[in-house]
Short mmCIF file of C-alpha atoms in Angstrom, two decimals:
data_model
loop_
_atom_site.label_atom_id
_atom_site.label_comp_id
_atom_site.label_asym_id
_atom_site.label_seq_id
_atom_site.Cartn_x
_atom_site.Cartn_y
_atom_site.Cartn_z
CA MET A 1 9.55 54.47 35.02
CA HIS A 2 7.09 52.72 32.30
CA ILE A 3 5.93 49.18 30.44
CA ASP A 4 8.41 49.19 27.81
CA HIS A 5 6.82 46.17 25.93
CA ILE A 6 4.98 43.12 26.18
CA GLY A 7 6.88 40.12 23.89
CA ILE A 8 4.62 37.77 22.78
CA ALA A 9 5.33 34.69 20.86
CA VAL A 10 3.65 34.05 17.58
CA LYS A 11 3.27 31.59 14.73
CA ASN A 12 3.34 34.35 12.11
CA ILE A 13 3.47 38.13 12.38
CA GLN A 14 1.43 39.16 9.71
CA GLU A 15 -1.40 37.03 10.92
CA ALA A 16 -0.79 37.69 14.63
CA ALA A 17 -0.88 41.40 13.94
CA GLN A 18 -4.25 41.57 11.97
CA VAL A 19 -6.29 41.88 15.36
CA TYR A 20 -3.94 44.97 16.97
CA GLU A 21 -4.08 46.29 12.98
CA LEU A 22 -8.16 46.20 13.41
CA LEU A 23 -7.55 48.13 16.36
CA GLY A 24 -5.54 50.56 14.96
CA LEU A 25 -2.31 50.20 15.49
CA GLU A 26 0.57 49.98 13.04
CA VAL A 27 3.69 47.33 12.74
CA LYS A 28 6.44 50.49 12.45
CA ASN A 29 9.05 48.02 12.47
CA ILE A 30 10.22 44.75 11.31
CA GLU A 31 13.58 43.47 12.60
CA GLU A 32 15.41 40.43 12.18
CA VAL A 33 17.74 39.47 15.78
CA PRO A 34 20.14 36.07 14.32
CA SER A 35 20.93 36.02 17.77
CA GLN A 36 17.75 34.87 19.26
CA LYS A 37 16.27 33.15 15.72
CA VAL A 38 13.30 35.42 15.41
CA ARG A 39 12.02 38.12 13.76
CA VAL A 40 10.91 40.62 15.59
CA ALA A 41 7.51 43.30 15.00
CA MET A 42 6.80 46.41 16.96
CA LEU A 43 3.67 48.29 17.31
CA PRO A 44 3.78 50.80 18.97
CA LEU A 45 1.01 51.53 21.55
CA GLY A 46 1.50 54.84 24.05
CA GLU A 47 4.30 54.80 25.96
CA SER A 48 4.89 51.16 24.87
CA LYS A 49 4.84 49.02 22.04
CA ILE A 50 3.20 45.11 21.73
CA GLU A 51 6.27 43.17 20.42
CA LEU A 52 5.48 40.43 18.38
CA LEU A 53 8.41 37.44 18.06
CA GLU A 54 8.54 34.86 15.32
CA PRO A 55 10.65 32.23 15.62
CA THR A 56 13.15 31.96 12.66
CA ASP A 57 14.48 28.40 13.58
CA PRO A 58 13.36 25.48 15.45
CA GLU A 59 16.35 25.82 17.74
CA SER A 60 15.00 29.52 18.55
CA PRO A 61 14.21 29.88 22.35
CA ILE A 62 10.98 31.25 20.98
CA GLN A 63 9.90 28.33 19.15
CA LYS A 64 10.87 26.09 22.44
CA PHE A 65 8.84 28.68 24.16
CA MET A 66 6.10 27.95 21.74
CA ASP A 67 6.68 23.69 22.21
CA LYS A 68 6.29 24.08 25.36
CA LYS A 69 3.72 26.55 26.61
CA GLY A 70 2.05 27.14 22.65
CA SER A 71 2.06 31.23 21.21
CA GLY A 72 1.47 33.97 23.65
CA ILE A 73 2.33 36.42 25.55
CA HIS A 74 6.11 35.40 26.61
CA HIS A 75 7.83 38.61 28.55
CA LEU A 76 6.95 41.69 30.04
CA ALA A 77 10.01 44.57 30.06
CA VAL A 78 9.82 47.54 31.73
CA ALA A 79 12.11 50.58 31.22
CA VAL A 80 14.19 51.69 33.74
CA ASP A 81 16.85 54.76 33.54
CA ASP A 82 20.19 52.51 34.57
CA VAL A 83 19.82 48.65 34.13
CA ALA A 84 23.32 48.63 36.58
CA ALA A 85 21.55 50.41 39.32
CA GLU A 86 18.40 47.99 39.15
CA LEU A 87 20.01 44.94 39.11
CA GLU A 88 22.69 46.15 41.70
CA LYS A 89 19.68 47.02 44.18
CA LEU A 90 17.88 43.46 42.93
CA LYS A 91 21.03 41.44 44.00
CA LYS A 92 21.96 43.25 47.12
CA GLU A 93 18.20 41.71 48.33
CA GLY A 94 19.31 38.26 46.91
CA VAL A 95 17.09 38.28 44.02
CA ARG A 96 17.57 35.70 41.45
CA LEU A 97 18.98 37.15 37.76
CA ILE A 98 18.94 35.63 34.59
CA ASN A 99 21.74 38.36 33.51
CA GLU A 100 23.92 39.57 36.47
CA GLU A 101 24.93 42.08 34.16
CA PRO A 102 23.26 44.55 31.44
CA VAL A 103 23.70 42.64 28.10
CA PRO A 104 22.97 44.17 24.31
CA GLY A 105 18.99 44.15 23.02
CA ALA A 106 17.27 44.79 20.49
CA GLY A 107 17.50 48.20 19.26
CA GLY A 108 21.29 49.28 20.89
CA ALA A 109 19.13 48.98 24.07
CA LEU A 110 20.62 47.33 27.38
CA ILE A 111 18.63 44.80 28.90
CA ALA A 112 18.57 42.00 32.18
CA PHE A 113 16.26 39.57 33.01
CA VAL A 114 14.96 38.90 36.45
CA HIS A 115 14.68 34.97 36.92
CA PRO A 116 10.90 34.20 36.88
CA LYS A 117 11.20 31.88 40.10
CA GLU A 118 11.12 35.49 41.62
CA THR A 119 7.94 37.01 39.86
CA GLN A 120 5.81 33.62 40.02
CA GLY A 121 6.50 32.55 36.50
CA VAL A 122 6.88 36.64 34.78
CA LEU A 123 9.74 36.67 32.73
CA LEU A 124 10.22 40.36 33.91
CA GLU A 125 13.03 42.03 31.55
CA LEU A 126 14.65 45.59 32.45
CA CYS A 127 15.14 47.86 29.45
CA GLN A 128 17.50 51.06 29.28
CA HIS A 129 17.31 52.56 26.13
CA LYS A 130 20.21 55.11 24.74
CA MET B 1 -4.81 54.34 23.03
CA HIS B 2 -2.52 52.69 25.72
CA ILE B 3 -1.66 49.31 27.39
CA ASP B 4 -3.96 49.89 30.73
CA HIS B 5 -2.50 46.99 32.29
CA ILE B 6 -1.08 43.69 32.52
CA GLY B 7 -2.97 40.89 34.45
CA ILE B 8 -0.61 38.81 36.17
CA ALA B 9 -2.00 35.56 37.92
CA VAL B 10 -0.35 34.89 41.55
CA LYS B 11 -0.38 32.64 44.46
CA ASN B 12 0.20 35.15 47.16
CA ILE B 13 -0.10 39.32 46.00
CA GLN B 14 2.00 40.17 49.26
CA GLU B 15 5.51 37.67 47.75
CA ALA B 16 4.45 38.40 44.37
CA ALA B 17 5.16 42.44 44.71
CA GLN B 18 8.27 42.08 46.00
CA VAL B 19 10.11 42.38 42.70
CA TYR B 20 8.36 44.98 41.81
CA GLU B 21 8.81 47.31 45.11
CA LEU B 22 12.44 47.10 44.78
CA LEU B 23 12.19 48.32 41.67
CA GLY B 24 10.34 51.43 43.23
CA LEU B 25 7.00 50.43 42.40
CA GLU B 26 4.08 50.39 44.85
CA VAL B 27 0.81 48.73 45.74
CA LYS B 28 -1.67 51.66 45.68
CA ASN B 29 -5.03 49.57 45.74
CA ILE B 30 -6.43 46.04 46.93
CA GLU B 31 -9.89 44.80 46.06
CA GLU B 32 -12.00 41.85 46.50
CA VAL B 33 -13.98 41.42 43.49
CA PRO B 34 -16.25 38.47 44.29
CA SER B 35 -17.46 38.04 40.77
CA GLN B 36 -14.35 36.84 39.57
CA LYS B 37 -13.25 34.92 43.57
CA VAL B 38 -9.86 37.51 43.46
CA ARG B 39 -8.18 39.67 45.18
CA VAL B 40 -6.70 42.20 43.08
CA ALA B 41 -3.80 44.43 43.64
CA MET B 42 -2.93 47.49 41.28
CA LEU B 43 0.81 48.63 40.96
CA PRO B 44 0.79 52.16 38.76
CA LEU B 45 3.78 51.88 36.08
CA GLY B 46 3.67 54.72 33.81
CA GLU B 47 0.24 55.53 31.96
CA SER B 48 -0.11 51.44 32.38
CA LYS B 49 -0.45 49.89 35.82
CA ILE B 50 0.24 46.01 36.85
CA GLU B 51 -2.52 44.22 38.21
CA LEU B 52 -1.91 41.20 40.71
CA LEU B 53 -4.48 38.73 40.86
CA GLU B 54 -4.82 36.28 43.92
CA PRO B 55 -7.75 33.40 44.16
CA THR B 56 -9.79 33.42 46.63
CA ASP B 57 -11.51 30.11 45.99
CA PRO B 58 -10.72 27.01 44.04
CA GLU B 59 -13.59 27.65 41.91
CA SER B 60 -11.82 31.23 40.82
CA PRO B 61 -11.21 31.00 36.85
CA ILE B 62 -7.54 32.49 37.99
CA GLN B 63 -6.92 29.60 40.09
CA LYS B 64 -8.07 27.32 37.18
CA PHE B 65 -5.64 29.16 34.83
CA MET B 66 -2.83 28.23 37.22
CA ASP B 67 -3.70 24.89 38.03
CA LYS B 68 -3.24 25.01 33.58
CA LYS B 69 0.01 26.96 32.56
CA GLY B 70 1.02 27.81 36.39
CA SER B 71 1.54 31.72 37.76
CA GLY B 72 2.25 34.50 35.55
CA ILE B 73 1.02 36.67 32.73
CA HIS B 74 -2.66 36.26 32.17
CA HIS B 75 -3.80 39.24 30.47
CA LEU B 76 -3.12 41.89 28.49
CA ALA B 77 -5.32 45.26 28.80
CA VAL B 78 -5.71 47.92 26.12
CA ALA B 79 -7.73 51.31 27.17
CA VAL B 80 -9.75 52.53 24.37
CA ASP B 81 -12.31 55.29 24.27
CA ASP B 82 -14.89 53.40 23.66
CA VAL B 83 -15.44 49.49 23.90
CA ALA B 84 -18.50 49.13 22.09
CA ALA B 85 -17.58 50.43 18.88
CA GLU B 86 -14.13 48.84 18.54
CA LEU B 87 -16.00 45.42 19.00
CA GLU B 88 -18.25 46.15 16.17
CA LYS B 89 -15.27 47.34 14.27
CA LEU B 90 -14.14 43.30 15.28
CA LYS B 91 -17.23 41.37 15.06
CA LYS B 92 -17.66 43.01 11.74
CA GLU B 93 -14.54 41.68 10.41
CA GLY B 94 -15.22 38.07 12.10
CA VAL B 95 -13.09 38.34 14.68
CA ARG B 96 -14.64 35.60 17.65
CA LEU B 97 -15.05 37.39 21.05
CA ILE B 98 -15.56 36.41 24.46
CA ASN B 99 -17.60 39.44 25.19
CA GLU B 100 -19.95 40.20 22.41
CA GLU B 101 -21.31 42.78 24.38
CA PRO B 102 -19.06 45.76 26.92
CA VAL B 103 -19.24 44.38 30.26
CA PRO B 104 -18.88 45.87 34.05
CA GLY B 105 -15.15 45.39 35.24
CA ALA B 106 -13.11 46.46 38.18
CA GLY B 107 -13.46 50.21 39.27
CA GLY B 108 -16.79 50.71 37.11
CA ALA B 109 -14.94 50.29 34.11
CA LEU B 110 -16.15 48.54 30.68
CA ILE B 111 -15.06 45.92 29.55
CA ALA B 112 -14.51 43.04 27.12
CA PHE B 113 -12.23 40.05 26.02
CA VAL B 114 -10.59 39.09 22.55
CA HIS B 115 -10.79 35.42 22.04
CA PRO B 116 -7.77 34.06 22.19
CA LYS B 117 -8.07 32.19 19.31
CA GLU B 118 -7.86 35.52 17.31
CA THR B 119 -4.66 36.63 18.86
CA GLN B 120 -2.47 33.59 18.90
CA GLY B 121 -2.65 33.08 22.54
CA VAL B 122 -3.23 36.53 24.13
CA LEU B 123 -6.03 36.78 26.36
CA LEU B 124 -7.23 40.66 25.18
CA GLU B 125 -8.91 43.36 27.12
CA LEU B 126 -10.48 45.74 25.86
CA CYS B 127 -11.04 48.42 28.62
CA GLN B 128 -12.52 51.83 28.81
CA HIS B 129 -12.51 53.82 32.00
CA LYS B 130 -15.62 56.46 33.07
#
């Protein structure tokens, strides 16, 4: 188990990437995710990645997050071997989930979000890569 | 270079740790940091750690953060080999810093924070372990 990525809501990927690039990180991939109305840039960092999320539409959930809280860290994603099994464990303990079942994420991953009320405000993603 | 830790502002370490413990993580260490007026719990996660920060005083910077923004992710710390060298690189490029020079952090680390205006709202810590 490890940190898969840190999702950061940004106004502009190129501008937001500059500090990380000065530290030696590189934008390896930019992908449009129409279902979420965002462009997503991945900057590998050890076994993890920094994920910059730029809205492509005022109705994007990321734009709505920024309207409310400003740009900044949006979610923490933990890589697990079996999202469905982790969700079962959490459900048995009465942990509230945003996704009761895994849903498709970027890059063919299976993902699910735990409800922020269970984590004192952290939007926690569980993420299973193929 | 890798993610050293994710700092999370919480009201109560024991309650906040529960979800992570269900996922198999363990609180390895709880330390009081009087200078920051916080108790700090570390939960190792791959090459990184989740750091739960609980204020011990209403005047704690973490309490003030929570008064304004609620509990949740507070900062992202990246492990680097040489904080002073990274700060020099950033200063040369005109990047604003909270700490122009490294300061002592928890566990004998040398740390420095980049100004959130340079990162679109992310409180970014550079962290050098001995």
